[in-house]
Amino acid sequence: MRALTRKLLRDAWHYRGQMTAIAAVVACGIATFVALRSMHGHLRGSQRAYYASARFADVFAPVRRAPLRVVQELQALRGVANVDARIVADVVADVPRLAEPAVVRLVSVPVPRTTSLNEVHLSEGRWPVPANEDEVVASRAFAAANGLALGDSIGVVLNGRWRWLRIVGTGVSPEYVYEIAAASLFPDNRRFGVLWMGRASLAAAFDLAGAFNDLALTLAPGVVPASVLEAVDTLLAPFGSVGAYPRADQVSHQFLEGEIDETQVTSIILPAIFLAVTAFLLHVVLSRLVGMQREQIATLKAFGYGNVAIARHYLALAMVPVAGGVVAGTLFGLWFASRLAVVYARFYQFPSAAFVPDWTIAAAAAAIGVGAGVLGALGAVMRGGSLPPAEAMRPEAPARFRRGALESLLALVTRSPRHAIVARNLARRPGKTVLAIAGLALAGGLVIATQGMFDAVDFIKMLQFDVVERGDLTVTFREPQRAQSVRDIAREVGVLEAEGFRVVPVRVRHHAATYRTAILVYPSDAALRRVVAMDRSIRRVPAEGILLSESLALRIGARRGDQVQLEWLEGTRAVTTVIVSGTNRDMLGSAAYMAPDAMQQLQGGVPLYSGAIVRADPRRLDTLYARLKAMPAVSGVAVRRAMLDSFERTIAESFTISLAFTLGFACVIAAGIVYNGARVALSERGRELASLRILGFTRGEVAGMLLGEQAALTIASFPVAFAVAYAFSWLIAARFESALFRIPIVARPATYLFGAVAVSIAAVLSAIIVRRRIDRLDLVAVLKTRE
């Protein structure tokens, strides 16, 4: 075995504690990269394969009622490949063993089965047959959540008639990969589902024989949706179109794309932070190792080893923990990805959720890990290789010392030589002191920022379900109704209070920018659903003009006082102009708000309402639920308590797992940085500490000097860690901001305390290990050698 190989093994074993700590940090970064990148690839691959095989539509267009003859004209449009004219309707359902009303979306399918767009993949059972008009295929997630088996029935009101629909199969569709009700953020598969039903049966139920109310179409290869939307809108306008929209705005696709984008962003940000810390640790450890091994380097050069051979030796030493971390991190990351795939399968409905490892990601992770290691070690390796033998034989020049401000300040409160030595060591090597504080601050900031994500989730829950949503139920009408319908709801048994609201689909234009959204019409003094900013301030809907969410205002480049153009996507589809009276930093969505009177001035006619928000008597909820299930005019009922349960369940099943692992990784990194700092300090100052023992200082006093220095560095890092945590939180919030939601930057004092305590615990554990090594210090051996 070559001498340098033996030295490499000996050094790796000698510094095994520090090598293990670095390997743990590398493993955290690699595991995060492999797991999240694998999830990104898994979701993207599943999405592309499923969309292609199921012929997922490129454009969608809801319409009130259009004759089937229009399909031929649509088919003839340039760029259109296939057209599927369907019937789609939301109805309230009575599901066995569920007290609250559920909402099911009925979607027509060809019976007998033929090829169509948005093909339903049968998971079990069979397709409905023409002879049985009440047979349906239920969405797999809805059936599973409610324990529905083949042959079970669901009660619904179809166009005023009570019907029982029998489940003969379960399936999934690319249109409902993320199966979610309108205006919801998280899926509630118990209370919302999809039923695919024969077209003839649905047409008869909704009086749509020879007509359709929903359109899906695919485009020829290379055709962009924007070039077709206007033509589709023009053709469907006479039939009550509410505006064609591309796949990018389809709800399920939007959520799935958002999740894929998040995994991509997360798979870059978090590993980048972890691996930057790895590079920092390697730089610190190797820099000090080279400084301590100056004599060995000189001896090696005296025996004929060249600069390249010595540089290669120290680079190989740096790769020892990196290699261990890459292997451990890759294996753990793949296992974690397989577990995440199971969690994702509960939320995203693909025909198959089998996870297949992508070894190219593992190879990329290895390359990134080695690259971070080389980057961190490069400076120290070059310095070690370039040391002239004569200079290396000399001990490193002692640092110049003069009484500094820190020691002078300390002298005002204590004359203890131990305290003076601690202050002197911190002041005479400011570069190392700053690096040590920076490393500790990185670790603390990472812990605080990760824990702060839990605070953000709690804040979102509090803001949405305590401050914004204050009603118990949201009742949605099938068609906009007059105020009398809201008053009728208010008179129902169990209703304590009811407020009407309106949702109007519009296309907002400002200069060349256009965005399809909805105007939410609330009374200025609304009490059951309010407009709230992210700072928890309540915003009154202005009596005149329009209030834009900040996200929408940024998208179209509008500011307060600007005029924006509104194209109503219902009725006559008139275009009008309105002044922006303000903006609001919403947490969810990109909507606009108007007062009823302001809307009335623009649209004319009698005031209409899309539904009512209800405050209910909890003792009479069952009676109220039974009444709502039987109302033909009601197409949906959302229960605030159920939405909150869904939010908490989703958070518990998805975010909590990911955040808990990330927090665990952050704590490992904190421990790695603190332990390395303490061990390097002990290695550097072993000779000095042994000299102090010879001069009569006790073990406790000597340990107090070294560990006191580490304690001072740890405490000094806390304010910096708080600033680093805010920077990390801002970066995460900025990168995750989307049209659907914004992540607030929230960190409670307890979270900052948690971060400080986590780093302190790591420091105390490291101090215990270092203290044991100080107690076992062989004074003679230490004084004979510089290591």
PDB file of C-alpha atoms in Angstrom, residues 633-778:
ATOM      1  CA  ALA A 633     -82.329  25.042  -6.865  1.00  0.00           C
ATOM      2  CA  VAL A 634     -79.255  24.143  -4.789  1.00  0.00           C
ATOM      3  CA  SER A 635     -76.266  22.724  -6.636  1.00  0.00           C
ATOM      4  CA  GLY A 636     -73.732  22.691  -3.830  1.00  0.00           C
ATOM      5  CA  VAL A 637     -73.244  22.937  -0.087  1.00  0.00           C
ATOM      6  CA  ALA A 638     -69.834  23.535   1.457  1.00  0.00           C
ATOM      7  CA  VAL A 639     -69.473  22.917   5.180  1.00  0.00           C
ATOM      8  CA  ARG A 640     -66.809  25.024   6.885  1.00  0.00           C
ATOM      9  CA  ARG A 641     -66.095  22.387   9.538  1.00  0.00           C
ATOM     10  CA  ALA A 642     -65.605  19.743   6.826  1.00  0.00           C
ATOM     11  CA  MET A 643     -63.303  22.081   4.873  1.00  0.00           C
ATOM     12  CA  LEU A 644     -61.239  22.657   8.001  1.00  0.00           C
ATOM     13  CA  ASP A 645     -61.018  18.897   8.616  1.00  0.00           C
ATOM     14  CA  SER A 646     -59.912  18.398   5.016  1.00  0.00           C
ATOM     15  CA  PHE A 647     -57.275  21.111   5.399  1.00  0.00           C
ATOM     16  CA  GLU A 648     -55.907  19.582   8.586  1.00  0.00           C
ATOM     17  CA  ARG A 649     -55.951  16.050   7.152  1.00  0.00           C
ATOM     18  CA  THR A 650     -54.145  17.142   4.003  1.00  0.00           C
ATOM     19  CA  ILE A 651     -51.562  19.056   6.004  1.00  0.00           C
ATOM     20  CA  ALA A 652     -51.055  16.094   8.335  1.00  0.00           C
ATOM     21  CA  GLU A 653     -50.667  13.611   5.467  1.00  0.00           C
ATOM     22  CA  SER A 654     -48.466  15.643   3.163  1.00  0.00           C
ATOM     23  CA  PHE A 655     -46.836  18.820   4.449  1.00  0.00           C
ATOM     24  CA  THR A 656     -46.151  17.545   7.947  1.00  0.00           C
ATOM     25  CA  ILE A 657     -44.197  14.523   6.688  1.00  0.00           C
ATOM     26  CA  SER A 658     -42.057  16.573   4.316  1.00  0.00           C
ATOM     27  CA  LEU A 659     -41.509  19.402   6.776  1.00  0.00           C
ATOM     28  CA  ALA A 660     -40.694  17.002   9.620  1.00  0.00           C
ATOM     29  CA  PHE A 661     -37.982  15.360   7.527  1.00  0.00           C
ATOM     30  CA  THR A 662     -36.659  18.741   6.430  1.00  0.00           C
ATOM     31  CA  LEU A 663     -36.607  19.928  10.028  1.00  0.00           C
ATOM     32  CA  GLY A 664     -34.782  16.740  11.027  1.00  0.00           C
ATOM     33  CA  PHE A 665     -32.217  17.352   8.288  1.00  0.00           C
ATOM     34  CA  ALA A 666     -31.803  20.960   9.451  1.00  0.00           C
ATOM     35  CA  CYS A 667     -31.149  19.779  12.999  1.00  0.00           C
ATOM     36  CA  VAL A 668     -28.565  17.260  11.728  1.00  0.00           C
ATOM     37  CA  ILE A 669     -26.825  20.064   9.862  1.00  0.00           C
ATOM     38  CA  ALA A 670     -26.877  22.247  12.960  1.00  0.00           C
ATOM     39  CA  ALA A 671     -25.332  19.433  14.999  1.00  0.00           C
ATOM     40  CA  GLY A 672     -22.740  18.810  12.273  1.00  0.00           C
ATOM     41  CA  ILE A 673     -21.641  22.436  12.178  1.00  0.00           C
ATOM     42  CA  VAL A 674     -21.482  22.844  15.941  1.00  0.00           C
ATOM     43  CA  TYR A 675     -19.655  19.552  16.479  1.00  0.00           C
ATOM     44  CA  ASN A 676     -17.117  20.287  13.764  1.00  0.00           C
ATOM     45  CA  GLY A 677     -16.474  23.735  15.136  1.00  0.00           C
ATOM     46  CA  ALA A 678     -15.801  22.374  18.613  1.00  0.00           C
ATOM     47  CA  ARG A 679     -13.644  19.466  17.412  1.00  0.00           C
ATOM     48  CA  VAL A 680     -11.553  21.661  15.119  1.00  0.00           C
ATOM     49  CA  ALA A 681     -11.014  24.117  17.957  1.00  0.00           C
ATOM     50  CA  LEU A 682      -9.842  21.276  20.193  1.00  0.00           C
ATOM     51  CA  SER A 683      -7.472  19.947  17.520  1.00  0.00           C
ATOM     52  CA  GLU A 684      -6.026  23.400  16.913  1.00  0.00           C
ATOM     53  CA  ARG A 685      -5.537  24.270  20.537  1.00  0.00           C
ATOM     54  CA  GLY A 686      -4.661  20.894  22.028  1.00  0.00           C
ATOM     55  CA  ARG A 687      -1.065  22.003  22.611  1.00  0.00           C
ATOM     56  CA  GLU A 688      -2.149  25.274  24.187  1.00  0.00           C
ATOM     57  CA  LEU A 689      -4.627  23.545  26.483  1.00  0.00           C
ATOM     58  CA  ALA A 690      -2.031  20.971  27.521  1.00  0.00           C
ATOM     59  CA  SER A 691       0.370  23.811  28.345  1.00  0.00           C
ATOM     60  CA  LEU A 692      -2.278  25.392  30.547  1.00  0.00           C
ATOM     61  CA  ARG A 693      -2.737  22.085  32.351  1.00  0.00           C
ATOM     62  CA  ILE A 694       1.027  21.933  32.948  1.00  0.00           C
ATOM     63  CA  LEU A 695       0.881  25.479  34.350  1.00  0.00           C
ATOM     64  CA  GLY A 696      -1.651  24.346  36.949  1.00  0.00           C
ATOM     65  CA  PHE A 697      -5.033  24.979  35.467  1.00  0.00           C
ATOM     66  CA  THR A 698      -7.552  22.231  36.303  1.00  0.00           C
ATOM     67  CA  ARG A 699      -9.379  20.143  33.687  1.00  0.00           C
ATOM     68  CA  GLY A 700     -12.569  22.089  34.392  1.00  0.00           C
ATOM     69  CA  GLU A 701     -10.821  25.445  33.916  1.00  0.00           C
ATOM     70  CA  VAL A 702      -9.164  24.335  30.677  1.00  0.00           C
ATOM     71  CA  ALA A 703     -12.414  22.893  29.346  1.00  0.00           C
ATOM     72  CA  GLY A 704     -14.199  26.098  30.383  1.00  0.00           C
ATOM     73  CA  MET A 705     -11.834  28.193  28.242  1.00  0.00           C
ATOM     74  CA  LEU A 706     -12.429  26.113  25.090  1.00  0.00           C
ATOM     75  CA  LEU A 707     -16.111  25.501  25.611  1.00  0.00           C
ATOM     76  CA  GLY A 708     -16.678  29.062  26.788  1.00  0.00           C
ATOM     77  CA  GLU A 709     -15.337  30.215  23.459  1.00  0.00           C
ATOM     78  CA  GLN A 710     -17.766  27.885  21.669  1.00  0.00           C
ATOM     79  CA  ALA A 711     -20.610  29.130  23.886  1.00  0.00           C
ATOM     80  CA  ALA A 712     -19.763  32.757  23.076  1.00  0.00           C
ATOM     81  CA  LEU A 713     -19.745  31.937  19.352  1.00  0.00           C
ATOM     82  CA  THR A 714     -23.076  30.117  19.640  1.00  0.00           C
ATOM     83  CA  ILE A 715     -24.763  32.999  21.474  1.00  0.00           C
ATOM     84  CA  ALA A 716     -23.300  35.560  19.066  1.00  0.00           C
ATOM     85  CA  SER A 717     -24.748  33.562  16.146  1.00  0.00           C
ATOM     86  CA  PHE A 718     -28.363  33.835  17.316  1.00  0.00           C
ATOM     87  CA  PRO A 719     -29.139  37.373  16.021  1.00  0.00           C
ATOM     88  CA  VAL A 720     -27.483  36.511  12.709  1.00  0.00           C
ATOM     89  CA  ALA A 721     -29.455  33.253  12.572  1.00  0.00           C
ATOM     90  CA  PHE A 722     -32.694  35.199  13.006  1.00  0.00           C
ATOM     91  CA  ALA A 723     -31.798  37.383  10.014  1.00  0.00           C
ATOM     92  CA  VAL A 724     -30.769  34.321   7.970  1.00  0.00           C
ATOM     93  CA  ALA A 725     -34.080  32.636   8.858  1.00  0.00           C
ATOM     94  CA  TYR A 726     -36.024  35.642   7.601  1.00  0.00           C
ATOM     95  CA  ALA A 727     -34.000  35.619   4.370  1.00  0.00           C
ATOM     96  CA  PHE A 728     -34.669  31.892   3.861  1.00  0.00           C
ATOM     97  CA  SER A 729     -38.400  32.405   4.604  1.00  0.00           C
ATOM     98  CA  TRP A 730     -38.592  35.294   2.155  1.00  0.00           C
ATOM     99  CA  LEU A 731     -36.862  33.192  -0.513  1.00  0.00           C
ATOM    100  CA  ILE A 732     -39.260  30.279   0.033  1.00  0.00           C
ATOM    101  CA  ALA A 733     -42.341  32.576   0.021  1.00  0.00           C
ATOM    102  CA  ALA A 734     -41.191  34.324  -3.155  1.00  0.00           C
ATOM    103  CA  ARG A 735     -40.418  31.108  -5.010  1.00  0.00           C
ATOM    104  CA  PHE A 736     -43.705  29.420  -4.029  1.00  0.00           C
ATOM    105  CA  GLU A 737     -46.007  32.367  -4.795  1.00  0.00           C
ATOM    106  CA  SER A 738     -48.547  31.463  -7.469  1.00  0.00           C
ATOM    107  CA  ALA A 739     -51.966  32.464  -8.792  1.00  0.00           C
ATOM    108  CA  LEU A 740     -53.535  29.979  -6.369  1.00  0.00           C
ATOM    109  CA  PHE A 741     -51.965  30.995  -3.074  1.00  0.00           C
ATOM    110  CA  ARG A 742     -49.277  32.953  -1.275  1.00  0.00           C
ATOM    111  CA  ILE A 743     -47.198  31.688   1.657  1.00  0.00           C
ATOM    112  CA  PRO A 744     -47.022  34.211   4.496  1.00  0.00           C
ATOM    113  CA  ILE A 745     -43.721  34.886   6.228  1.00  0.00           C
ATOM    114  CA  VAL A 746     -44.627  33.956   9.761  1.00  0.00           C
ATOM    115  CA  ALA A 747     -42.401  32.949  12.637  1.00  0.00           C
ATOM    116  CA  ARG A 748     -43.574  33.138  16.213  1.00  0.00           C
ATOM    117  CA  PRO A 749     -41.197  34.034  19.046  1.00  0.00           C
ATOM    118  CA  ALA A 750     -41.442  30.403  20.130  1.00  0.00           C
ATOM    119  CA  THR A 751     -40.059  29.377  16.723  1.00  0.00           C
ATOM    120  CA  TYR A 752     -37.001  31.599  17.149  1.00  0.00           C
ATOM    121  CA  LEU A 753     -36.614  30.144  20.632  1.00  0.00           C
ATOM    122  CA  PHE A 754     -36.928  26.640  19.148  1.00  0.00           C
ATOM    123  CA  GLY A 755     -34.106  27.371  16.713  1.00  0.00           C
ATOM    124  CA  ALA A 756     -31.897  28.788  19.467  1.00  0.00           C
ATOM    125  CA  VAL A 757     -32.629  25.786  21.689  1.00  0.00           C
ATOM    126  CA  ALA A 758     -31.936  23.299  18.856  1.00  0.00           C
ATOM    127  CA  VAL A 759     -28.537  24.860  18.167  1.00  0.00           C
ATOM    128  CA  SER A 760     -27.849  25.089  21.915  1.00  0.00           C
ATOM    129  CA  ILE A 761     -28.659  21.403  22.405  1.00  0.00           C
ATOM    130  CA  ALA A 762     -26.311  20.550  19.534  1.00  0.00           C
ATOM    131  CA  ALA A 763     -23.684  22.745  21.202  1.00  0.00           C
ATOM    132  CA  VAL A 764     -24.171  21.113  24.610  1.00  0.00           C
ATOM    133  CA  LEU A 765     -23.930  17.571  23.158  1.00  0.00           C
ATOM    134  CA  SER A 766     -20.812  18.573  21.238  1.00  0.00           C
ATOM    135  CA  ALA A 767     -19.401  20.137  24.413  1.00  0.00           C
ATOM    136  CA  ILE A 768     -19.948  16.884  26.329  1.00  0.00           C
ATOM    137  CA  ILE A 769     -18.017  14.935  23.676  1.00  0.00           C
ATOM    138  CA  VAL A 770     -15.220  17.525  23.579  1.00  0.00           C
ATOM    139  CA  ARG A 771     -15.074  17.694  27.361  1.00  0.00           C
ATOM    140  CA  ARG A 772     -14.534  13.934  27.532  1.00  0.00           C
ATOM    141  CA  ARG A 773     -11.662  14.254  25.053  1.00  0.00           C
ATOM    142  CA  ILE A 774     -10.138  17.070  27.136  1.00  0.00           C
ATOM    143  CA  ASP A 775     -10.374  14.905  30.230  1.00  0.00           C
ATOM    144  CA  ARG A 776      -8.539  12.117  28.384  1.00  0.00           C
ATOM    145  CA  LEU A 777      -5.878  14.495  27.022  1.00  0.00           C
ATOM    146  CA  ASP A 778      -2.410  12.851  27.098  1.00  0.00           C
TER     147      ASP A 778
END
